[in-house]
Short mmCIF file of C-alpha atoms in Angstrom, two decimals:
data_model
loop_
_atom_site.label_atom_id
_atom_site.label_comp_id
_atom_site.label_asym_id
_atom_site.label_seq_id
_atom_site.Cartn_x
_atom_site.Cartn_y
_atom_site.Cartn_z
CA UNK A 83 24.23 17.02 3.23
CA UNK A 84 21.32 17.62 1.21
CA UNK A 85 19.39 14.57 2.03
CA UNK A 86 17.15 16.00 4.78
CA UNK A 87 15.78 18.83 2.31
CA UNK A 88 15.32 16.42 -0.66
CA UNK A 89 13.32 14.44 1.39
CA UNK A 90 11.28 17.62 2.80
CA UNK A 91 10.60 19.09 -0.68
CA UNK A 92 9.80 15.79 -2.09
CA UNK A 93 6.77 15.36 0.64
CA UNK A 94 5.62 18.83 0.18
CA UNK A 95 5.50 18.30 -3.52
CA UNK A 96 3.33 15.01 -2.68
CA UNK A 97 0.87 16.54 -0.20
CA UNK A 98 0.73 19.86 -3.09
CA UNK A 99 -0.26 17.08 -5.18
CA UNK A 100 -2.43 15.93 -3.06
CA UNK A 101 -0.73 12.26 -3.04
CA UNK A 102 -0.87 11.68 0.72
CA UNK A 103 0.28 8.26 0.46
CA UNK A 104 3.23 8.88 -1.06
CA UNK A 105 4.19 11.88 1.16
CA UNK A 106 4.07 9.65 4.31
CA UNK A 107 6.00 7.04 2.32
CA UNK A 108 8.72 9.97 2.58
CA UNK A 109 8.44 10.77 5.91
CA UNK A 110 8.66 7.29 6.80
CA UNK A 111 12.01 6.98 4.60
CA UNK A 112 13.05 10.01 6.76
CA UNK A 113 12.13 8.16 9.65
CA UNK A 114 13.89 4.73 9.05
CA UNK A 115 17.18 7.08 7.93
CA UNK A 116 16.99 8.94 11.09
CA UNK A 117 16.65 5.24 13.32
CA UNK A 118 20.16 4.33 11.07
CA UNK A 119 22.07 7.48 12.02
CA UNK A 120 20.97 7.14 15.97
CA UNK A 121 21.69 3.69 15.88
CA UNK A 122 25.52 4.64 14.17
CA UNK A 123 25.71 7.60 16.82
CA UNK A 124 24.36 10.36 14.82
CA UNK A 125 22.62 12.05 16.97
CA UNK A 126 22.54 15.37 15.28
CA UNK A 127 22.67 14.16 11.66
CA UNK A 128 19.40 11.97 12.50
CA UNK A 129 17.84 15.44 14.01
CA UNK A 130 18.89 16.99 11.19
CA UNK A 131 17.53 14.52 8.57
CA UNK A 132 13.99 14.16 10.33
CA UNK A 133 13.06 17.45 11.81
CA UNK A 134 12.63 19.38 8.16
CA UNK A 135 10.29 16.73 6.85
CA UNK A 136 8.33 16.45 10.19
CA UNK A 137 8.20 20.47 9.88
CA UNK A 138 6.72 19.78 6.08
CA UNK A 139 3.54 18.31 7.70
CA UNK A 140 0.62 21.13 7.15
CA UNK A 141 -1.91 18.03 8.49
CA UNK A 142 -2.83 14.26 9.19
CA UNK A 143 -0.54 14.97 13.05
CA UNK A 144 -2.45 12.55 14.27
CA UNK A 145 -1.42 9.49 11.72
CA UNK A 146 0.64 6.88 12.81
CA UNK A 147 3.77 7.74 10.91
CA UNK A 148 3.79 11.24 11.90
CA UNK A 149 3.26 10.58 15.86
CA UNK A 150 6.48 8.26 15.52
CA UNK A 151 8.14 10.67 13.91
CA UNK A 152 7.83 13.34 16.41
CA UNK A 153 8.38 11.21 19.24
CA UNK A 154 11.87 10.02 17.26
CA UNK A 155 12.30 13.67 17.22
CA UNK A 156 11.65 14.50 20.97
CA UNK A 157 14.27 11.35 21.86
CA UNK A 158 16.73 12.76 19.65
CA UNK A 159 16.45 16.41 21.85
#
C-alpha cells in the first residue's frame, strides 16, 4: 500500500541529493513494478505505483526512463 510513496520519496531524496543516477534507478524500479501489475491485471495498482514517482520528476523529462514512464502512464489511462 505504501510502495508507490516509498518509491516517490526515495527519488526525491536522490535528486535533493543530487544523485541523479540513482533517482532514475527508482523510477525505473517503479516502472518495471508497474509493467508486473498490468501484466497481472492491475490496472489501477500499476497507475497507482508509477504516477507519484513520475510526478517526483522536477527535470531530465526528456531522458529515456522518464519518456517510458509517462507513456506507461498514458496506456494505463
Amino acid at each position: 500500500m505504501w510502495l508507490a510513496e516509498v518509491l516517490r520519496l526515495k527519488g526525491w531524496m536522490f535528486q535533493q541529493q543530487g544523485k541523479l543516477d540513482d533517482a532514475e534507478q527508482s523510477l525505473r524500479a517503479a516502472t518495471t513494478l508497474a509493467r508486473l501489475l498490468l501484466a497481472r491485471g492491475d490496472r489501477d495498482e500499476a497507475r497507482d505505483l508509477l504516477a507519484p514517482v513520475c510526478g517526483s520528476f522536477t527535470e531530465g523529462f526528456e531522458t529515456h526512463d522518464l519518456k517510458a514512464a509517462r507513456g506507461l502512464l498514458e496506456e494505463l489511462g
